[in-house]
PDB file of C-alpha atoms in Angstrom:
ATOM      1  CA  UNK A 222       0.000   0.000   0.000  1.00  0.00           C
ATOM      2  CA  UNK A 223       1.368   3.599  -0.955  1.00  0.00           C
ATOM      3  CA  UNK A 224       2.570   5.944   2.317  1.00  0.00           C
ATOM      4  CA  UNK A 225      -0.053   8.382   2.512  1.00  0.00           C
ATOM      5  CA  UNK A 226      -0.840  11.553   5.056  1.00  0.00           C
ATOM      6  CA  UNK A 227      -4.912  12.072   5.549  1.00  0.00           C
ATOM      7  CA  UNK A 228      -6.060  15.666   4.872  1.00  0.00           C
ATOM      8  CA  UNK A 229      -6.582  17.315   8.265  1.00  0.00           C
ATOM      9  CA  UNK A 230      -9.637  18.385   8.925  1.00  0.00           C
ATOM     10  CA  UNK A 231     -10.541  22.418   8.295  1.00  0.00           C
ATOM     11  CA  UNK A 232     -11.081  23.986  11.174  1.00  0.00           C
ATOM     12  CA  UNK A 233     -13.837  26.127  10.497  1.00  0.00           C
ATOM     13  CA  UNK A 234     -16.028  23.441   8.259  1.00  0.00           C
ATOM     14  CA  UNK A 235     -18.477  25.983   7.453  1.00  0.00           C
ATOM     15  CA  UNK A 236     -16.020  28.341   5.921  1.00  0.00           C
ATOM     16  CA  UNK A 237     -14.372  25.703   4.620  1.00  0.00           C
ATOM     17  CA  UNK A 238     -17.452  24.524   2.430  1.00  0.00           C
ATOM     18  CA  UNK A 239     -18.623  28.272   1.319  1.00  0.00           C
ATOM     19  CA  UNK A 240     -15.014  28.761  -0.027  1.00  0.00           C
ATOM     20  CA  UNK A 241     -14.986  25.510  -1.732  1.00  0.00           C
ATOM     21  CA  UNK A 242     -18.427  26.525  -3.518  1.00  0.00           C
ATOM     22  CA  UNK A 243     -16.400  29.859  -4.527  1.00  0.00           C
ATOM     23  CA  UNK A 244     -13.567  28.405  -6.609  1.00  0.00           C
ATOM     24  CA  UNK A 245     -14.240  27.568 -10.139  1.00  0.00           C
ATOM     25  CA  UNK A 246     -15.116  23.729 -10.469  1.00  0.00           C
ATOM     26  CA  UNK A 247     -17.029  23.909 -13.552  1.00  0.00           C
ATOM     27  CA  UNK A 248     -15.103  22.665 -16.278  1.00  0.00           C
ATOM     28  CA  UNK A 249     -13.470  19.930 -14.061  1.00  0.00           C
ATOM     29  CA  UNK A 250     -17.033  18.240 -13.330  1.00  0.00           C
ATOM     30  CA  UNK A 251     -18.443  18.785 -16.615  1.00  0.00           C
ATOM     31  CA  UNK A 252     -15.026  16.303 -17.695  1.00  0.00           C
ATOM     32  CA  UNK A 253     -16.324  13.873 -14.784  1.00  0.00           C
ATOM     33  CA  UNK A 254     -19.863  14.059 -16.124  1.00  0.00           C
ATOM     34  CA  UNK A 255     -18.561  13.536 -19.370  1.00  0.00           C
ATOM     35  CA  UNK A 256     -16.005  10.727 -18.411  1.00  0.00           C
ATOM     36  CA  UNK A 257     -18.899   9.064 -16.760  1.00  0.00           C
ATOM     37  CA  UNK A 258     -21.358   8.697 -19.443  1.00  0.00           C
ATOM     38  CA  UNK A 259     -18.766   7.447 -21.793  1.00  0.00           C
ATOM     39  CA  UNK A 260     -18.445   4.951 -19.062  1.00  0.00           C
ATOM     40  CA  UNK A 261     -21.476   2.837 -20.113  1.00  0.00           C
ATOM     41  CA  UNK A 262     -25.030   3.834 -19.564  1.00  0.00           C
ATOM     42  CA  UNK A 263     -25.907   6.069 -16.334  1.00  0.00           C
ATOM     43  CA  UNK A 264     -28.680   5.694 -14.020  1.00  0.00           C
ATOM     44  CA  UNK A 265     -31.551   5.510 -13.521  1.00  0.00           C
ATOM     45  CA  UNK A 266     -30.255   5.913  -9.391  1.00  0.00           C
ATOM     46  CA  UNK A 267     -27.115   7.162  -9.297  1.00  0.00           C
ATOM     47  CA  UNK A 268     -25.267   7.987  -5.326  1.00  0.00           C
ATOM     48  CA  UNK A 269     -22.567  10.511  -5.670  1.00  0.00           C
ATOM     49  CA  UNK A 270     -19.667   9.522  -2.647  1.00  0.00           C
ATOM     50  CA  UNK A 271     -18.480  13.024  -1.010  1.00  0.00           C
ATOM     51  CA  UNK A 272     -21.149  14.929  -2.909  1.00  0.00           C
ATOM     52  CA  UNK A 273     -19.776  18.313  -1.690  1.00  0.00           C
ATOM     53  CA  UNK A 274     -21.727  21.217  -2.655  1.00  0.00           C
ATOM     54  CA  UNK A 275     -23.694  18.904  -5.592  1.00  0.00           C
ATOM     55  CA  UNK A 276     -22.477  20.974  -8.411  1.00  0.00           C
ATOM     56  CA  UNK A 277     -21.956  17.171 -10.317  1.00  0.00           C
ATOM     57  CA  UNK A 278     -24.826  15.697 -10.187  1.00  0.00           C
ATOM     58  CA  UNK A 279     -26.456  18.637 -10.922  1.00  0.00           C
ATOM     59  CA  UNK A 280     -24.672  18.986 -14.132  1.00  0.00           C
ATOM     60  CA  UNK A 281     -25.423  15.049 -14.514  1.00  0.00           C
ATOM     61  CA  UNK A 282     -28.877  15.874 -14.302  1.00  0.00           C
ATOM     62  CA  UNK A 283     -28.929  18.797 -16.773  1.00  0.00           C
ATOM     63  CA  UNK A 284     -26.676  16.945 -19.033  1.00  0.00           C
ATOM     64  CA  UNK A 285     -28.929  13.738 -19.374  1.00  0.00           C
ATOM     65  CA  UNK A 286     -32.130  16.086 -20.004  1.00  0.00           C
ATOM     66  CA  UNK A 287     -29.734  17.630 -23.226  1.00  0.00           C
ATOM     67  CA  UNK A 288     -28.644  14.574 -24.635  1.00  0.00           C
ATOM     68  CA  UNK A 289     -32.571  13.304 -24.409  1.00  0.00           C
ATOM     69  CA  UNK A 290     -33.763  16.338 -25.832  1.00  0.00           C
ATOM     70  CA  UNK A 291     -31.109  15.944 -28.543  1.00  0.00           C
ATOM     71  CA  UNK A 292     -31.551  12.158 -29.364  1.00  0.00           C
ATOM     72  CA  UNK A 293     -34.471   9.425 -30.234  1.00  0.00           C
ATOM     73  CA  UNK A 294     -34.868   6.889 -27.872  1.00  0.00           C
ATOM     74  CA  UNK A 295     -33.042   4.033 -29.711  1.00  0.00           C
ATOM     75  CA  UNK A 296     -29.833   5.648 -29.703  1.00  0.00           C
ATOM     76  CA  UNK A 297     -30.225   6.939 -25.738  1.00  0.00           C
ATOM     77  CA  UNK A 298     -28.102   4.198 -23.342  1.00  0.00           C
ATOM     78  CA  UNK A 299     -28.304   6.214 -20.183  1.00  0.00           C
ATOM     79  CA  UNK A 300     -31.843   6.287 -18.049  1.00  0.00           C
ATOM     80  CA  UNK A 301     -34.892   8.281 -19.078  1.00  0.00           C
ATOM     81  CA  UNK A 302     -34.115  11.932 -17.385  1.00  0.00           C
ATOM     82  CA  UNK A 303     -37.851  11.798 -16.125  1.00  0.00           C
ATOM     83  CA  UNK A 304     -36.582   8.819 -13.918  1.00  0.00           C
ATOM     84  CA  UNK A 305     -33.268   9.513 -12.664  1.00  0.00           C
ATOM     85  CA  UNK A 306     -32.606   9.782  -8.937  1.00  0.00           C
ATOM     86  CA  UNK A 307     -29.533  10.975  -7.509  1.00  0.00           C
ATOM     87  CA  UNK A 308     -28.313  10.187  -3.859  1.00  0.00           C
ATOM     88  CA  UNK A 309     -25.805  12.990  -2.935  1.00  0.00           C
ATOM     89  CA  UNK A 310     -23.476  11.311   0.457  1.00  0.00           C
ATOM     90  CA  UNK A 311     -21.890  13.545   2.746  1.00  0.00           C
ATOM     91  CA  UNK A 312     -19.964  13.499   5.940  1.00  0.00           C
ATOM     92  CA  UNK A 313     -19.788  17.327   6.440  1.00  0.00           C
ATOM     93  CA  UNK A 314     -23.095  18.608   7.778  1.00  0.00           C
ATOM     94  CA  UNK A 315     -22.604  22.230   6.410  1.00  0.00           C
ATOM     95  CA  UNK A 316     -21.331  20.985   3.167  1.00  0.00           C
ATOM     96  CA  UNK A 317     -24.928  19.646   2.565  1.00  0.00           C
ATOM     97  CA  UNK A 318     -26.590  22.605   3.550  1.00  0.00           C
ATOM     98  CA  UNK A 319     -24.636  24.323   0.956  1.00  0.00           C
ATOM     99  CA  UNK A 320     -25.595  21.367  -1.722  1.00  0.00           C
ATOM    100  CA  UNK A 321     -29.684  21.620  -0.564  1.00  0.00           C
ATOM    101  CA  UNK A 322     -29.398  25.652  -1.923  1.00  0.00           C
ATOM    102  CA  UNK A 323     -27.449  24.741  -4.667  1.00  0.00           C
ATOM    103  CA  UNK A 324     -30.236  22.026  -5.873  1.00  0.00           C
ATOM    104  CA  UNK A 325     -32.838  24.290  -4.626  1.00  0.00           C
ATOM    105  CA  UNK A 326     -31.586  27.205  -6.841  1.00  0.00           C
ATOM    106  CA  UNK A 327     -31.428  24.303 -10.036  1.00  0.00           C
ATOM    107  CA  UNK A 328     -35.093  23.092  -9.112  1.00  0.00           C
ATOM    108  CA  UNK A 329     -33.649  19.736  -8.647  1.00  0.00           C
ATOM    109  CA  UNK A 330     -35.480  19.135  -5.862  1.00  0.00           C
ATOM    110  CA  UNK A 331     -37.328  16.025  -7.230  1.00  0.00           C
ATOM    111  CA  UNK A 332     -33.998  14.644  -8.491  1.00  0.00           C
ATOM    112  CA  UNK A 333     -31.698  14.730  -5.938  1.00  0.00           C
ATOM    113  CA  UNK A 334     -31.711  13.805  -2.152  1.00  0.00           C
ATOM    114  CA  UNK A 335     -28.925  14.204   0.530  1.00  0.00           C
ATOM    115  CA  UNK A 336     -27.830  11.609   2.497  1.00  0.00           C
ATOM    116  CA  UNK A 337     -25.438  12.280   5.909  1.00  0.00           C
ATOM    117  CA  UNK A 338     -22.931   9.445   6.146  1.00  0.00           C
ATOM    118  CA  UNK A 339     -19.384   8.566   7.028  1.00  0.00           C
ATOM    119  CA  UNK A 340     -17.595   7.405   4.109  1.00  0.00           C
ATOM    120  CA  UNK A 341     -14.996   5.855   6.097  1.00  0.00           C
ATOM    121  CA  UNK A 342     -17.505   3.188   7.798  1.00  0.00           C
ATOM    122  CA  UNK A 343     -18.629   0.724   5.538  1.00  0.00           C
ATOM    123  CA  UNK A 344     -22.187   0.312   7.647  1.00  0.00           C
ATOM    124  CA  UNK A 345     -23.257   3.820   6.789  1.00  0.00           C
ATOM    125  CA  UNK A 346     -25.611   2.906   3.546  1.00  0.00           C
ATOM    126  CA  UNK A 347     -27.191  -0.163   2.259  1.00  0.00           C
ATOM    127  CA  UNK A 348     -26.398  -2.523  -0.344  1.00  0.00           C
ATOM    128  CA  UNK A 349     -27.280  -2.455  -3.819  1.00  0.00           C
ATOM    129  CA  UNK A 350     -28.367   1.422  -3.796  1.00  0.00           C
ATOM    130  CA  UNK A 351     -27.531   2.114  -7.464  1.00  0.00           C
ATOM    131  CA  UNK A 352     -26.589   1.184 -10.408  1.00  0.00           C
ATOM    132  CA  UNK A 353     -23.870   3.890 -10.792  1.00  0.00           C
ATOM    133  CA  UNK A 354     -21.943   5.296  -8.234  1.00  0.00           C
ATOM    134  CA  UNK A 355     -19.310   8.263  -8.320  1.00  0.00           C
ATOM    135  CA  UNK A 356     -16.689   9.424  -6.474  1.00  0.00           C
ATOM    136  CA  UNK A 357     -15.036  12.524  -7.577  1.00  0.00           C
ATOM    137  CA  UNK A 358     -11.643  14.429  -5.599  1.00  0.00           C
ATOM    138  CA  UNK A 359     -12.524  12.684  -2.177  1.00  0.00           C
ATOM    139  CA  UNK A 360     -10.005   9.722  -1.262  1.00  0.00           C
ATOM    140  CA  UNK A 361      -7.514  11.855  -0.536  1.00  0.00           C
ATOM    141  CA  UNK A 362      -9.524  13.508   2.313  1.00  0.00           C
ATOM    142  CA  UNK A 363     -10.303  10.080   3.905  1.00  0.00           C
ATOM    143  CA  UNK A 364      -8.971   8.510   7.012  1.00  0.00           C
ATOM    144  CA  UNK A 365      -9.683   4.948   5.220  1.00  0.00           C
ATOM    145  CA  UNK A 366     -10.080   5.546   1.752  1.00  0.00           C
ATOM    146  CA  UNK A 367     -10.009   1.785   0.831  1.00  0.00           C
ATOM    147  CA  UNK A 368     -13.079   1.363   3.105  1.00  0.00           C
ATOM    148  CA  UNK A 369     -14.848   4.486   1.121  1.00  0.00           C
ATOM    149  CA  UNK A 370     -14.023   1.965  -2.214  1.00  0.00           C
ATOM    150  CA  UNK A 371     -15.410  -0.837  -0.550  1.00  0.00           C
ATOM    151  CA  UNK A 372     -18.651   1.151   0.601  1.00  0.00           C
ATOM    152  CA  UNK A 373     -18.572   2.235  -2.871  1.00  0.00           C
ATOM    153  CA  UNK A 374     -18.737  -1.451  -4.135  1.00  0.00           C
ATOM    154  CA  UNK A 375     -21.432  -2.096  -1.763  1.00  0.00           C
ATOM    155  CA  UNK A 376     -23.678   0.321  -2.622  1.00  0.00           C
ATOM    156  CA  UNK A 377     -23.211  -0.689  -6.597  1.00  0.00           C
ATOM    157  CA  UNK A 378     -25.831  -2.620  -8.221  1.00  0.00           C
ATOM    158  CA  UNK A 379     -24.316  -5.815  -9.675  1.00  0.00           C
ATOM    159  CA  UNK A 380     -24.136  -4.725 -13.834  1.00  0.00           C
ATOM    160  CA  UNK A 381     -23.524  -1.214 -12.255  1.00  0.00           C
ATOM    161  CA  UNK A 382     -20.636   0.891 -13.218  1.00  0.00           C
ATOM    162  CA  UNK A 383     -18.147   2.839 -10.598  1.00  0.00           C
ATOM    163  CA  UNK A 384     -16.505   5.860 -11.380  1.00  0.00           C
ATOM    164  CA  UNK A 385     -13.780   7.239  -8.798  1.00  0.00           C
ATOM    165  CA  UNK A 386     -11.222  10.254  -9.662  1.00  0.00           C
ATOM    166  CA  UNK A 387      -9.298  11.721  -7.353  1.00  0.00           C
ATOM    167  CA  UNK A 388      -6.188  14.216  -6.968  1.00  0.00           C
ATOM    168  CA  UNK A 389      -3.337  12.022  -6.249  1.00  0.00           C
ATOM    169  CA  UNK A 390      -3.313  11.287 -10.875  1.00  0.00           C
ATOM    170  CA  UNK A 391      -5.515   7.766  -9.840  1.00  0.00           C
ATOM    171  CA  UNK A 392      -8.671   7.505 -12.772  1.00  0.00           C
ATOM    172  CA  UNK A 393     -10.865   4.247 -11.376  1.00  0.00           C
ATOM    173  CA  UNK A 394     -13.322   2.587 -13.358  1.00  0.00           C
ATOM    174  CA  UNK A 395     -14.959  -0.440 -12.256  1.00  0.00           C
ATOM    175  CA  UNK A 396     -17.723  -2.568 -13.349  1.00  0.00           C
ATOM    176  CA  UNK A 397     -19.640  -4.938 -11.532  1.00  0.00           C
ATOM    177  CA  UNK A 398     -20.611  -8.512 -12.997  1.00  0.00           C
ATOM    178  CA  UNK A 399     -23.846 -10.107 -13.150  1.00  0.00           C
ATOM    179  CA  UNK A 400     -23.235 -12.207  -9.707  1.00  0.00           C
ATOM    180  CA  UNK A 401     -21.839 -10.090  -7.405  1.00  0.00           C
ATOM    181  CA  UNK A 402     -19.251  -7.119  -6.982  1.00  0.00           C
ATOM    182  CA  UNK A 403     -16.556  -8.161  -7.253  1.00  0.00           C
ATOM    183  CA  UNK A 404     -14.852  -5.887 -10.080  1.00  0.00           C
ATOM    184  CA  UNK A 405     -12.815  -6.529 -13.585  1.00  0.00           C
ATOM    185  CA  UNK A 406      -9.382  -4.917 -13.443  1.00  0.00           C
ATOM    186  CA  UNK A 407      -9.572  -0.786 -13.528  1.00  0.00           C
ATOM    187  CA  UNK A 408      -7.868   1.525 -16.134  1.00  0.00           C
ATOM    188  CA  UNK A 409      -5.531   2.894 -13.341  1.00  0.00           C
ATOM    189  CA  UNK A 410      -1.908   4.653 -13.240  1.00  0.00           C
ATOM    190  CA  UNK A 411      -1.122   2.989 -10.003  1.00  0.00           C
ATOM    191  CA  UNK A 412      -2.697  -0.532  -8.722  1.00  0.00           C
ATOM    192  CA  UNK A 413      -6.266  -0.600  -6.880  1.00  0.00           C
ATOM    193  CA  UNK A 414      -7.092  -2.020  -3.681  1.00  0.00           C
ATOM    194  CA  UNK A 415      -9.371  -4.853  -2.741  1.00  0.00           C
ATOM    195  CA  UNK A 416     -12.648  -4.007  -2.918  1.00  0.00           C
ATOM    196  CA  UNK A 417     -15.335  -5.588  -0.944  1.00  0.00           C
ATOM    197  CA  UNK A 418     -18.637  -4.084   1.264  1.00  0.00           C
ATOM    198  CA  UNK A 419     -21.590  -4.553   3.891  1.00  0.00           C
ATOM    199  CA  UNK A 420     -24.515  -1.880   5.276  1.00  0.00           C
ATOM    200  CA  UNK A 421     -27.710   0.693   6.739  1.00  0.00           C
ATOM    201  CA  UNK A 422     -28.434   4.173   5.968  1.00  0.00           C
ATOM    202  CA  UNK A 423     -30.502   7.760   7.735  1.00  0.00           C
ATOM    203  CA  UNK A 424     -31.036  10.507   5.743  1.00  0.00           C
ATOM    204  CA  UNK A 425     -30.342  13.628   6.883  1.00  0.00           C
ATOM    205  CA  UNK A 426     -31.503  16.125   4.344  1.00  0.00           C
ATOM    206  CA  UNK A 427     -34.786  15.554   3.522  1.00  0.00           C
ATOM    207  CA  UNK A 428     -36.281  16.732   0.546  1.00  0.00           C
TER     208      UNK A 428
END
């Protein structure tokens, strides 16, 4: 396993989330968005891992309802935008205050719910949640970021697809078989970890 130092915590976490809405993240998670629905098809429940301030799946959202508006049916892979559901996951409380105005403000409402969870413990959601689950710039913040993979596997559908990016130049991109989820070998620069999983969930943020 590579050396690593966790992230320390902010220690203001309020301030800390209303800067991080301030910088300029918009063309970086319009490349997720787009590196995730070249992935395979998208939806139609999607949880988001370290959702932030949920400027991406916001942008998922909007994104889907263009490329509906812009194609028939036959040639559409990813879910109806009528029918998809995003879970946004947390561990910072003020973060998702932050990320209910910001879907508020999109009228996203219906679309996407916030969930309050430790990413680092692998009974804070249930199994089988979605059938695509992202992950974008959070590891690196973790105390146990092999435990936020395996809650990611967990929470994956079997047939579902994982997408994880992160800061420290590792791309993971993981799909689940038919059986179970245990994963086919990722397009990675360095190697992944085991990933395995097991869960129960309480919503914080209610619509």
């Amino acid at each position: 396993m590579l050396p690593r130092v966790c992230e320390p915590p902010p220690e203001d976490a309020k301030l800390d989330a209303e800067a991080y809405r301030e910088m300029d993240h918009e063309e970086v998670n319009k490349r997720f968005v787009l590196d995730l629905l070249e992935s395979g098809p998208v939806g139609p429940r999607v949880v988001d891992l370290g959702c932030g301030p949920a400027l991406i799946p916001i942008i998922l959202c909007e994104t889907l309802e263009a490329i509906a508006e812009e194609s028939t049916g036959a040639d559409q892979p990813h879910a109806n935008p009528d029918e998809l559901q995003v879970m946004g996951v947390d561990s910072c409380v003020e973060m998702l205050e932050l990320a209910q105005v910001e879907i508020d403000f999109a009228g996203r409402l219906d679309q996407i719910q916030l969930e309050h969870a430790d990413l680092n413990d692998l009974s804070s959601l249930q199994s089988e949640l979605a059938e695509t689950v992202i992950s974008n710039t959070v590891l690196h913040h973790l105390d146990s970021p092999e435990n936020a993979l395996r809650l990611a596997m967990k929470v994956l559908r079997p047939g579902g697809v994982c997408l994880s990016e992160t800061s420290i130049a590792l791309k993971t991109k993981r799909r689940s078989n038919d059986s179970s989820n245990s994963m086919a070998a990722p397009r990675a620069t360095r190697p992944p970890q085991p990933l395995l999983g097991n869960c129960s969930g309480n919503r914080c943020m209610p619509r």
